[in-house]
mmCIF file of C-alpha atoms and ligand atoms in Angstrom:
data_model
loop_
_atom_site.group_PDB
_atom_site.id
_atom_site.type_symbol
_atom_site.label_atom_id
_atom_site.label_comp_id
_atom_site.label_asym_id
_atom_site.label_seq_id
_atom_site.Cartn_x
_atom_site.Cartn_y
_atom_site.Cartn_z
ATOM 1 C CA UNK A 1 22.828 3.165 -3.291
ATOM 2 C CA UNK A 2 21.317 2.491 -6.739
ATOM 3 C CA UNK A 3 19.379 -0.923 -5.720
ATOM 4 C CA UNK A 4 17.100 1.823 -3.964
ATOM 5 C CA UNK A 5 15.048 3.486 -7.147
ATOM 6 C CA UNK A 6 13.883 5.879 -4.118
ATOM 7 C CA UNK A 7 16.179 6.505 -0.883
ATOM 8 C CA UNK A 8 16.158 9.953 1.050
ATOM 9 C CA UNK A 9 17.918 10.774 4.553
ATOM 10 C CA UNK A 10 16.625 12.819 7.184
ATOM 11 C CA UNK A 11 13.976 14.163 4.564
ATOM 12 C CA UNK A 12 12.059 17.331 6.654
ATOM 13 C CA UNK A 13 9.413 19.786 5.578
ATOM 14 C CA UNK A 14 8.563 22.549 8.110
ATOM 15 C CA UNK A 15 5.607 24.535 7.292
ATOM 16 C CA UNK A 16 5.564 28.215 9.355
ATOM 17 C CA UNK A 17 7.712 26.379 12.227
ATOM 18 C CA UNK A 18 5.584 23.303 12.339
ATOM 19 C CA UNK A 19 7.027 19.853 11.192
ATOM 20 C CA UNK A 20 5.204 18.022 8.843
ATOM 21 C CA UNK A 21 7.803 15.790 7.361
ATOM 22 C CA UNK A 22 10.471 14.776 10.338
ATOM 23 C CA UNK A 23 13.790 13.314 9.313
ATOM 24 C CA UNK A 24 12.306 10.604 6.485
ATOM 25 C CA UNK A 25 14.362 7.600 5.750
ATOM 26 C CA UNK A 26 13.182 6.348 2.856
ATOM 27 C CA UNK A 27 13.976 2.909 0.780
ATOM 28 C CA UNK A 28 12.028 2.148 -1.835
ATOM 29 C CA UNK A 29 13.347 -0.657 -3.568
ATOM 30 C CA UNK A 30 13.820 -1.109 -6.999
ATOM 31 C CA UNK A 31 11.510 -3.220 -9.026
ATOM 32 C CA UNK A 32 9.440 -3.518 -6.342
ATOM 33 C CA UNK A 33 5.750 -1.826 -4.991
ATOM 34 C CA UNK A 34 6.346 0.132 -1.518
ATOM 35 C CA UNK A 35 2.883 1.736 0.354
ATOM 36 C CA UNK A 36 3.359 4.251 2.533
ATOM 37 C CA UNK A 37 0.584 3.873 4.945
ATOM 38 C CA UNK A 38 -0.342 6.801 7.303
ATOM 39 C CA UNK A 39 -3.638 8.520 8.550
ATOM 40 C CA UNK A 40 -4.952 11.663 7.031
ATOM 41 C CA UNK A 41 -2.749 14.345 7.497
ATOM 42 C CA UNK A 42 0.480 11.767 8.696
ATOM 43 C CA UNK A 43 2.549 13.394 5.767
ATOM 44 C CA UNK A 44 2.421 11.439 2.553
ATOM 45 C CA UNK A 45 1.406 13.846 0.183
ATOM 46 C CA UNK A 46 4.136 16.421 1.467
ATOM 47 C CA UNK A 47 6.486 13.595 1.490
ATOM 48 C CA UNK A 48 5.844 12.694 -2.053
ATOM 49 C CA UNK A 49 5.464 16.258 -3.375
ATOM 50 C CA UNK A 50 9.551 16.584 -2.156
ATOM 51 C CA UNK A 51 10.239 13.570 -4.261
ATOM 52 C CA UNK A 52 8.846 15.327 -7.037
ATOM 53 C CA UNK A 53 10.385 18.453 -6.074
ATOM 54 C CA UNK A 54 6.810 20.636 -6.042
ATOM 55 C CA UNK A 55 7.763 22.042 -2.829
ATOM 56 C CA UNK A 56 11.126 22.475 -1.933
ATOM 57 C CA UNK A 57 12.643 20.052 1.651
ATOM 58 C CA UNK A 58 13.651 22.270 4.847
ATOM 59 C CA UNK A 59 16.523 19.888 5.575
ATOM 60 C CA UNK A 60 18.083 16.228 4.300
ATOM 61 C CA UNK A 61 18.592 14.399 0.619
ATOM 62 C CA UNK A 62 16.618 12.588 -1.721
ATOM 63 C CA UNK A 63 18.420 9.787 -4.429
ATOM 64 C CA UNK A 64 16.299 9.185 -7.383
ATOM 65 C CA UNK A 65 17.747 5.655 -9.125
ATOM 66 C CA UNK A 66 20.779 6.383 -6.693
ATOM 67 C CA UNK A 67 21.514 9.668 -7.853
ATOM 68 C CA UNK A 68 21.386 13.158 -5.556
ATOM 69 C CA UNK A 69 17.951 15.089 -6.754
ATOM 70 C CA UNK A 70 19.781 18.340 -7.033
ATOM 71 C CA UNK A 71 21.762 16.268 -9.777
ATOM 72 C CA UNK A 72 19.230 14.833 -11.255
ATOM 73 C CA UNK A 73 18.410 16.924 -13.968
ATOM 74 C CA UNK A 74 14.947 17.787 -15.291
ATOM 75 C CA UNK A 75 15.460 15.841 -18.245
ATOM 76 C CA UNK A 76 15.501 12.742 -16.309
ATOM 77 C CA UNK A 77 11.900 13.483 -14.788
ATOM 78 C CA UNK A 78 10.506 11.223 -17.781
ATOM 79 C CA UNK A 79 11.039 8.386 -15.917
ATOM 80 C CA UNK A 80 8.933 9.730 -13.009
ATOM 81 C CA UNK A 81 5.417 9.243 -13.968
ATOM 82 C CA UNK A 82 2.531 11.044 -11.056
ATOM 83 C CA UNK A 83 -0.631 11.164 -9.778
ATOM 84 C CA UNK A 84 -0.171 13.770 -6.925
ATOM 85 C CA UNK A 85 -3.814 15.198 -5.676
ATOM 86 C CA UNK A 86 -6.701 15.522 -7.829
ATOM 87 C CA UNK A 87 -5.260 15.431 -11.495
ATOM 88 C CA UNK A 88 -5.598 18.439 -13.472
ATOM 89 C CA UNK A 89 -7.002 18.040 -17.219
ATOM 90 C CA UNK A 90 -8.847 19.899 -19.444
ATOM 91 C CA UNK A 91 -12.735 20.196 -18.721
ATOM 92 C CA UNK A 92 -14.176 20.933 -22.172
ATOM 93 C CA UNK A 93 -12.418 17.638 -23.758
ATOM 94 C CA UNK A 94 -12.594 14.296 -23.444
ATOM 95 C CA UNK A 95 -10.373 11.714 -22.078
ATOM 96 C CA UNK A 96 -8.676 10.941 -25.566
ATOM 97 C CA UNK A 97 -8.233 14.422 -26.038
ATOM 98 C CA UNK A 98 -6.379 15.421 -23.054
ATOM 99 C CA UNK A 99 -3.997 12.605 -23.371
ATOM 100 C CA UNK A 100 -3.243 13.802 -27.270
ATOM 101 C CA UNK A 101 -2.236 17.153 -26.159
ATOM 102 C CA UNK A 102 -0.556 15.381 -23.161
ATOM 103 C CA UNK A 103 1.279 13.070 -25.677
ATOM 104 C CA UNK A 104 2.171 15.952 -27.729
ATOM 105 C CA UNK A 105 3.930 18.114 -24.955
ATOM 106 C CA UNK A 106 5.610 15.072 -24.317
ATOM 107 C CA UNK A 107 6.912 14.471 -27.399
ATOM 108 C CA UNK A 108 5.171 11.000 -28.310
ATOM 109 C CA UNK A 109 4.588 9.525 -31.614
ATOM 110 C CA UNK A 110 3.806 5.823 -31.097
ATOM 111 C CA UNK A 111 0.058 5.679 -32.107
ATOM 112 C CA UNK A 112 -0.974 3.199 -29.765
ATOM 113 C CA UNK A 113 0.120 4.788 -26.890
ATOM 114 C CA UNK A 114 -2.883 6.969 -25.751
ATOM 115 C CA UNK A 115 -5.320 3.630 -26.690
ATOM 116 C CA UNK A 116 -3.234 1.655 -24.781
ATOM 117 C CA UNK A 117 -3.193 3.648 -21.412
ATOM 118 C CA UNK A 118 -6.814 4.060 -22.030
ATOM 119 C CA UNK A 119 -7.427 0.417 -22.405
ATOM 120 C CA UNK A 120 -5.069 -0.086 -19.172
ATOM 121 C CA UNK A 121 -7.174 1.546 -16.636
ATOM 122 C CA UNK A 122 -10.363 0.338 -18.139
ATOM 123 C CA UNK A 123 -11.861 3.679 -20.133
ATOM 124 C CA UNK A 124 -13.038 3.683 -23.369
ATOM 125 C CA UNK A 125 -11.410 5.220 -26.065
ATOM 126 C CA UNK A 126 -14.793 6.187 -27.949
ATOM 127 C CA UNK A 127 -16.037 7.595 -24.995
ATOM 128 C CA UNK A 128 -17.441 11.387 -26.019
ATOM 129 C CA UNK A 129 -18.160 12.528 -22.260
ATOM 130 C CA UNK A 130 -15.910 15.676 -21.292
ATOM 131 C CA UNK A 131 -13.582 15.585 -18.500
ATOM 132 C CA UNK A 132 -16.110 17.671 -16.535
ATOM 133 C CA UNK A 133 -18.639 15.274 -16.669
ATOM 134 C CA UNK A 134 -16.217 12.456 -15.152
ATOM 135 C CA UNK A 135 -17.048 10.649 -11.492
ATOM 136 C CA UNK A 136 -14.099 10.948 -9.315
ATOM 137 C CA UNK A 137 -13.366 7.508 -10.327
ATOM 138 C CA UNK A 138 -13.253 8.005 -14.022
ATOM 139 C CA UNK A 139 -10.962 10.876 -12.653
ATOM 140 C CA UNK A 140 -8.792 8.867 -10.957
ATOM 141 C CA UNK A 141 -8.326 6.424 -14.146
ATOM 142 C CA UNK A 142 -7.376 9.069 -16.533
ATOM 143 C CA UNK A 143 -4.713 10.356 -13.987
ATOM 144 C CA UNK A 144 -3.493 7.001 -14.264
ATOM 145 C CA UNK A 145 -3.142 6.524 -17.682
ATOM 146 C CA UNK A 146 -1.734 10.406 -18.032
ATOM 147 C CA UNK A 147 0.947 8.655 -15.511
ATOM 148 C CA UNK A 148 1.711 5.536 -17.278
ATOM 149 C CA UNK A 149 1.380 7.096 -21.036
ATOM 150 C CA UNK A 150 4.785 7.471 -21.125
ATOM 151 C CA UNK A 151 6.241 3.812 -19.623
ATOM 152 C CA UNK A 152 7.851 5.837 -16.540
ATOM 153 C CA UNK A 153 10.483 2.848 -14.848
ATOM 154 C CA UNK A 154 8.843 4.898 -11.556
ATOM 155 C CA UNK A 155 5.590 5.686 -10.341
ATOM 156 C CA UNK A 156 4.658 7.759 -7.775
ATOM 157 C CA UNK A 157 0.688 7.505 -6.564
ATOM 158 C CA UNK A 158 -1.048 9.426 -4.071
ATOM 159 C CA UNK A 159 -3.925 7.658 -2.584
ATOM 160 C CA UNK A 160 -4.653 5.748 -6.487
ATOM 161 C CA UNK A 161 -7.473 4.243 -5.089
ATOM 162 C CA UNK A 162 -9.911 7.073 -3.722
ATOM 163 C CA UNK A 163 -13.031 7.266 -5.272
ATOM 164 C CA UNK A 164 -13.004 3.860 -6.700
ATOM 165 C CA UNK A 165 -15.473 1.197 -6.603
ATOM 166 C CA UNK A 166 -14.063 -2.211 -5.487
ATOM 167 C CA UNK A 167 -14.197 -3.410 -9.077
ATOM 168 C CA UNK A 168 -12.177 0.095 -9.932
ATOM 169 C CA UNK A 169 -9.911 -0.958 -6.938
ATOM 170 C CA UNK A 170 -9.389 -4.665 -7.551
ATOM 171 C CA UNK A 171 -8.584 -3.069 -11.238
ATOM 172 C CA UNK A 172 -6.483 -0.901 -10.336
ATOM 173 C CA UNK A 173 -4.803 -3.423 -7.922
ATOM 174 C CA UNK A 174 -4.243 -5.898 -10.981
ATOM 175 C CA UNK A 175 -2.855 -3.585 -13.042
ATOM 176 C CA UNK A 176 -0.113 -1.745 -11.017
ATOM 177 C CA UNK A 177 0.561 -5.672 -9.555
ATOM 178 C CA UNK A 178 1.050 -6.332 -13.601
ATOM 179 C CA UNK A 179 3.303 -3.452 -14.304
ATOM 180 C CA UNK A 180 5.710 -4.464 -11.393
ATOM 181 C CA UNK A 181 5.542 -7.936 -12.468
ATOM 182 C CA UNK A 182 5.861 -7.369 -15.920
ATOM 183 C CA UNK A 183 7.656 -4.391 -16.772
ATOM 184 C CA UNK A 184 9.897 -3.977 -13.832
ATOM 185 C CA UNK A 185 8.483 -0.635 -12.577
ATOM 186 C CA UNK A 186 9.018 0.257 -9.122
ATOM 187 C CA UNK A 187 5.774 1.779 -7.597
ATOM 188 C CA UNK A 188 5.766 3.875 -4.452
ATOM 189 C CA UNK A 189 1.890 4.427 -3.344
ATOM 190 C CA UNK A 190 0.239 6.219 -0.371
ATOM 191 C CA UNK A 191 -3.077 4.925 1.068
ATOM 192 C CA UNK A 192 -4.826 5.390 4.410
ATOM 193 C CA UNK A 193 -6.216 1.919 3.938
ATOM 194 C CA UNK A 194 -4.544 -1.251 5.141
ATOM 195 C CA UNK A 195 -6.811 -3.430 2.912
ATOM 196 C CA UNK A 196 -5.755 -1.841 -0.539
ATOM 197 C CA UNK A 197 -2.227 -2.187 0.221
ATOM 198 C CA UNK A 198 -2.165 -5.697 1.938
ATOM 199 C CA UNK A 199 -2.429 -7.182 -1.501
ATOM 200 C CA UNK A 200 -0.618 -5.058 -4.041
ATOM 201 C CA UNK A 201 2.617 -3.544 -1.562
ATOM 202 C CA UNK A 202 6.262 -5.958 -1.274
ATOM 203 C CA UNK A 203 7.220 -3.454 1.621
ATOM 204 C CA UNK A 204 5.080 -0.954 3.716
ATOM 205 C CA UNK A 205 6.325 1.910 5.437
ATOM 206 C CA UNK A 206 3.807 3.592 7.833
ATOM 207 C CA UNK A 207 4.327 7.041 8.574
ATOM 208 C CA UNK A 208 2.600 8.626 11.754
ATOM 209 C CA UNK A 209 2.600 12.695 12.501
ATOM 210 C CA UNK A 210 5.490 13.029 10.253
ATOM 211 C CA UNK A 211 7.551 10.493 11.514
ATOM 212 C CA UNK A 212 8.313 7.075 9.086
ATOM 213 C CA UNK A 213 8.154 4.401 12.167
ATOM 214 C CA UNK A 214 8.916 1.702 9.957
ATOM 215 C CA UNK A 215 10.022 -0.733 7.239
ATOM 216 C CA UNK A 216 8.934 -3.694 6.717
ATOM 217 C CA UNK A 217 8.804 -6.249 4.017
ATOM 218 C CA UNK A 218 5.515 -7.591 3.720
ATOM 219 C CA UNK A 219 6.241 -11.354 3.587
ATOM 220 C CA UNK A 220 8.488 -11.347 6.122
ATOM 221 C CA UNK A 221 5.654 -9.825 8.392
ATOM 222 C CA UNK A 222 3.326 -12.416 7.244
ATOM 223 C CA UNK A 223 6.198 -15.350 9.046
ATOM 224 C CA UNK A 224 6.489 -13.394 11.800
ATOM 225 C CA UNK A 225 3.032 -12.855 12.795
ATOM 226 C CA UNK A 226 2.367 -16.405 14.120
ATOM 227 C CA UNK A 227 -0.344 -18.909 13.451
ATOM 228 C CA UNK A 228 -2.699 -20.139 15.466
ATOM 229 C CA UNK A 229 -5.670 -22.544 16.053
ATOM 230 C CA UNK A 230 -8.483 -20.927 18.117
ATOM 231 C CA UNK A 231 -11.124 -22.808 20.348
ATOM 232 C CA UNK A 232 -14.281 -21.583 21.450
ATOM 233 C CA UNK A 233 -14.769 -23.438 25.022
ATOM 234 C CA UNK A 234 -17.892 -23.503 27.311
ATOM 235 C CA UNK A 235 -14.907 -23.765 30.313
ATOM 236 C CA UNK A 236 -10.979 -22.600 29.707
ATOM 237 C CA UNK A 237 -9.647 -23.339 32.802
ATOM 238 C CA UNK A 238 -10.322 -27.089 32.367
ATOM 239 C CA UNK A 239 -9.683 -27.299 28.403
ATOM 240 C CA UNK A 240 -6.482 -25.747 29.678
ATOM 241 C CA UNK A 241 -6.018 -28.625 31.819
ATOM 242 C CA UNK A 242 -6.560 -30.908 29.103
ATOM 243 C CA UNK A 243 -4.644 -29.325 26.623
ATOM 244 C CA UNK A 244 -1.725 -29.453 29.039
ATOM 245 C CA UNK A 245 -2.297 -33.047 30.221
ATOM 246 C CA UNK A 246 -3.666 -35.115 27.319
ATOM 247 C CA UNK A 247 -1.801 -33.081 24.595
ATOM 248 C CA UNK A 248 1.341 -32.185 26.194
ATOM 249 C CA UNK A 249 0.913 -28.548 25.325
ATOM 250 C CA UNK A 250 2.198 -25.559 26.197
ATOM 251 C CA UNK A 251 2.198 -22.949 23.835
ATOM 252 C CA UNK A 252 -0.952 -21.438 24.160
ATOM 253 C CA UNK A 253 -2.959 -18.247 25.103
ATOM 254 C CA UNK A 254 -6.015 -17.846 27.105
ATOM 255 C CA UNK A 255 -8.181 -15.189 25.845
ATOM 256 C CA UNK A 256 -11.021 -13.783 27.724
ATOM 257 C CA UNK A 257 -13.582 -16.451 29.638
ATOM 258 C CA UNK A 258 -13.492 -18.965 26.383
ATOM 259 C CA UNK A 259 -11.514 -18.383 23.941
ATOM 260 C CA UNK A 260 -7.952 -20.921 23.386
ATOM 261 C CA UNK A 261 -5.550 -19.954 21.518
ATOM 262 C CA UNK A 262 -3.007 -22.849 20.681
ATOM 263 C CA UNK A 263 0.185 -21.725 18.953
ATOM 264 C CA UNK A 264 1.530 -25.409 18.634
ATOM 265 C CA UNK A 265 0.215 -28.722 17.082
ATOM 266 C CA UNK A 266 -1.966 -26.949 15.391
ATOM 267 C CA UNK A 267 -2.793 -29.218 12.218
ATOM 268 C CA UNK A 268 -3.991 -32.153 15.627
ATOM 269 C CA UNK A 269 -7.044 -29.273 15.701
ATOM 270 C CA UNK A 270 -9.456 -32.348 14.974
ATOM 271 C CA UNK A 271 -7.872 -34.654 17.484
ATOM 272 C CA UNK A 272 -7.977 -31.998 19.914
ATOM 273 C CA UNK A 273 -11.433 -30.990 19.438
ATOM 274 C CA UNK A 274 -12.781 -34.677 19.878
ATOM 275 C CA UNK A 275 -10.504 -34.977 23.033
ATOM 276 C CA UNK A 276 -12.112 -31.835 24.752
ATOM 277 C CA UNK A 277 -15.428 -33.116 23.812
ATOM 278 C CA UNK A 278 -14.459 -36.105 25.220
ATOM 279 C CA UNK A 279 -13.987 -34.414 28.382
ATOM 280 C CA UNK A 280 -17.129 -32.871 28.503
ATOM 281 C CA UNK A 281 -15.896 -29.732 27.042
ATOM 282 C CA UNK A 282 -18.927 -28.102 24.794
ATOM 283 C CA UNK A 283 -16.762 -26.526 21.496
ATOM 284 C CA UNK A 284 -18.362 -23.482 19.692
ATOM 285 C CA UNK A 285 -15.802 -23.105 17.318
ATOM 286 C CA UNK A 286 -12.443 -23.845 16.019
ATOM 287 C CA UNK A 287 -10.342 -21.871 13.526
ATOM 288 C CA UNK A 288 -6.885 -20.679 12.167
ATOM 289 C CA UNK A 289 -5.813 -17.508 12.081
ATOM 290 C CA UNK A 290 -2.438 -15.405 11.348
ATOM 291 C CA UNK A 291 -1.529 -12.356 13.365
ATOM 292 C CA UNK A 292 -3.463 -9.531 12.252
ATOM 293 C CA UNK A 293 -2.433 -7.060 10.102
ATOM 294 C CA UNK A 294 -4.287 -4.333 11.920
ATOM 295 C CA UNK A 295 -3.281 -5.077 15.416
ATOM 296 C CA UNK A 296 0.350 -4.679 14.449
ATOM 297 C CA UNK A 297 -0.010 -1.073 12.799
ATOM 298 C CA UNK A 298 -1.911 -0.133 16.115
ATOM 299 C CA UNK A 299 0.837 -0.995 18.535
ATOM 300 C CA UNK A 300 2.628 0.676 15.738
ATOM 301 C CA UNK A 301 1.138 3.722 15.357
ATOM 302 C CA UNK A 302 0.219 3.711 19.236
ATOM 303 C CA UNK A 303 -4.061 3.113 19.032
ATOM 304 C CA UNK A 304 -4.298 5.329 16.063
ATOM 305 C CA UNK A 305 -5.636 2.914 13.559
ATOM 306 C CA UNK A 306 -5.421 3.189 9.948
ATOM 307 C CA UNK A 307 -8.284 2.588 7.695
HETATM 308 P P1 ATP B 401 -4.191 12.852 3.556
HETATM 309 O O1 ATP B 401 -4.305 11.366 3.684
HETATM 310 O O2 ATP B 401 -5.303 13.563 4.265
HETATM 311 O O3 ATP B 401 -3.976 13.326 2.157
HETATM 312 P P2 ATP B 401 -1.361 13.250 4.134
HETATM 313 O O4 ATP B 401 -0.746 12.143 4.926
HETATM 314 O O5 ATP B 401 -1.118 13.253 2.678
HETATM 315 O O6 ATP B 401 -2.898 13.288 4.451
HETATM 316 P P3 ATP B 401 -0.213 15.882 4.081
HETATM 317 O O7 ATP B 401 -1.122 16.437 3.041
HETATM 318 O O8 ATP B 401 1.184 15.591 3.703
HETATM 319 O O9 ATP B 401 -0.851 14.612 4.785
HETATM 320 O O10 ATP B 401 -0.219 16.918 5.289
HETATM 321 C C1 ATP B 401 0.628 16.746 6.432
HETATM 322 C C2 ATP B 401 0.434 17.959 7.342
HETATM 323 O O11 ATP B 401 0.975 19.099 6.692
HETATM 324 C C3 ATP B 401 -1.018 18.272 7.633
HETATM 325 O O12 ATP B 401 -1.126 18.646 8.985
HETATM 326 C C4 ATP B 401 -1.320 19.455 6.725
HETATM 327 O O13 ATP B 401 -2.283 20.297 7.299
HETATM 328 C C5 ATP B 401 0.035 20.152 6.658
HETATM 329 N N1 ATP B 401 0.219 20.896 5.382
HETATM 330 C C6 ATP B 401 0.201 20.375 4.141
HETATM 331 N N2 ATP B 401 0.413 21.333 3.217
HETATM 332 C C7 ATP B 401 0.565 22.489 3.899
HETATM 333 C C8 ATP B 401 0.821 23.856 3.512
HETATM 334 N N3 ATP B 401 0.961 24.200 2.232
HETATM 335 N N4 ATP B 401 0.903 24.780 4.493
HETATM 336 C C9 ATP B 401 0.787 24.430 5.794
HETATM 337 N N5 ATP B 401 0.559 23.168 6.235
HETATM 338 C C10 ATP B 401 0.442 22.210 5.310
#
């Protein structure tokens, strides 16, 4: 059980008869960044708020680092660091401030620690603007840091990247992809956006009215969703013909009135080209492409698309 840092079975949260959270199966691995991808309202935030026992599960088990929750006592929630929601501070200080007290009620002494966090997600120490006075962005840093302070070997995000800039996000990105990397800590993140997770997550889960409806590793999605060279032809029916004929191929899609798809022989895309204009064939344009992300969380999620 314990290569899971996160693993729950039949996980379900019923709010006044209504299931929000339907028989999870979680398995976040350890060491490793899992998204859970869903659309607004799909269940993340109740999902994560069990994890973190805020509200309390209708039915099944969670295992934090292998271990049943109700066993796991509170002591062990240091190494649990969260951003759940919009993080609470206090208005009337600034961002140094509310990590001291912060730092304090968690019993922290290192000196560097609150100038380090702050330095992580990119805010300045100096700074003398109150919390109140933050963008949502600025927000979402200090959250972060709040979450990090402590070195937590988990981290559990809810939607880290809303309100960010790209520069805030590709931050952001960098620096979770860094704490994985480098320090070993497993990071289990919810977006709505297939983007900001298609570069930071190892495995995805996507989660649709409450139901997780899959797994998957992220590399292993990348082999499976083929490659392929794609033609732009003035006539398909006879670069078909020549495809078949000249180039002895087979594997290949026809899509619409002029677009070829060729799932074979793809790195002969030059050859090719010159032999359909050879044939009189007029060639707009000729690329590769992988399977796209997006059109395999629609089948997925059944024409519901995410982000
Ligand atoms: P978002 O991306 O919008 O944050 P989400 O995937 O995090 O969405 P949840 O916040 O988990 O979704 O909500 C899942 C469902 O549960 C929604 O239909 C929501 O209205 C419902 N819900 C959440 N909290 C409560 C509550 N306290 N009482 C009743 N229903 C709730």
């Amino acid at each position: 059980m314990d290569k899971y840092a996160i693993e729950t079975v039949n996980l379900t949260k019923e709010y006044h008869g209504r299931i929000v959270a339907d028989g999870i199966n979680l398995h976040v691995p350890k060491g490793k960044i899992y998204a859970l991808l869903g659309r607004n309202g799909a269940g993340k935030t109740t999902t994560m708020k069990m994890l973190l026992r805020l509200i309390r599960p209708t039915d099944g088990s969670i295992y934090l680092f292998g271990e049943n929750c109700s066993r796991f006592g509170k002591g062990n929630y240091h190494r649990i660091g969260s951003v759940i929601e919009a993080p609470a501070f206090y208005e009337n200080l600034t961002a140094k401030e509310n990590l001291e007290i912060l730092a304090r009620l968690r019993g922290m002494h290192r000196r560097d620690t609150i100038e380090n966090a702050l330095f992580a997600v990119h805010l300045d120490k100096e700074d003398k603007k109150l919390f109140r006075e933050y963008s949502l962005g600025m927000k979402q840093r200090l959250g972060l840091a709040a979450a990090v302070m402590h070195e937590p070997e988990l981290l559990i995000l809810d939607e880290p990247m809303n309100g960010l800039d790209p520069i805030g996000i590709h931050e952001t990105r960098a620096y979770l992809l860094q704490l994985c990397r480098e320090k070993g800590t497993t990071i289990f993140v919810s977006s709505h956006v297939l983007n900001e997770v298609e570069q930071l997550a190892d495995v995805i889960g996507v989660i649709n009215k409450g139901k997780l409806l899959e797994e998957t590793n992220l590399q292993e999605l990348y082999r499976q969703r083929r490659r392929y060279a794609e033609f732009e032809v003035s006539d398909v029916n006879r670069a078909a013909f020549v495809l078949e004929r000249r180039f002895r191929i087979s594997d290949y899609a026809i899509i619409g009135n002029n677009i070829l798809r060729l799932y074979e022989k793809i790195d002969s895309r030059a050859q090719i080209n010159s032999g359909l204009v050879a044939e009189g064939i007029f060639v707009g344009k000729v690329c590769v492409e992988s399977g796209k992300l997006e059109e395999y969380f629609t089948e997925l999620v059944g024409g519901d698309t995410i982000g």
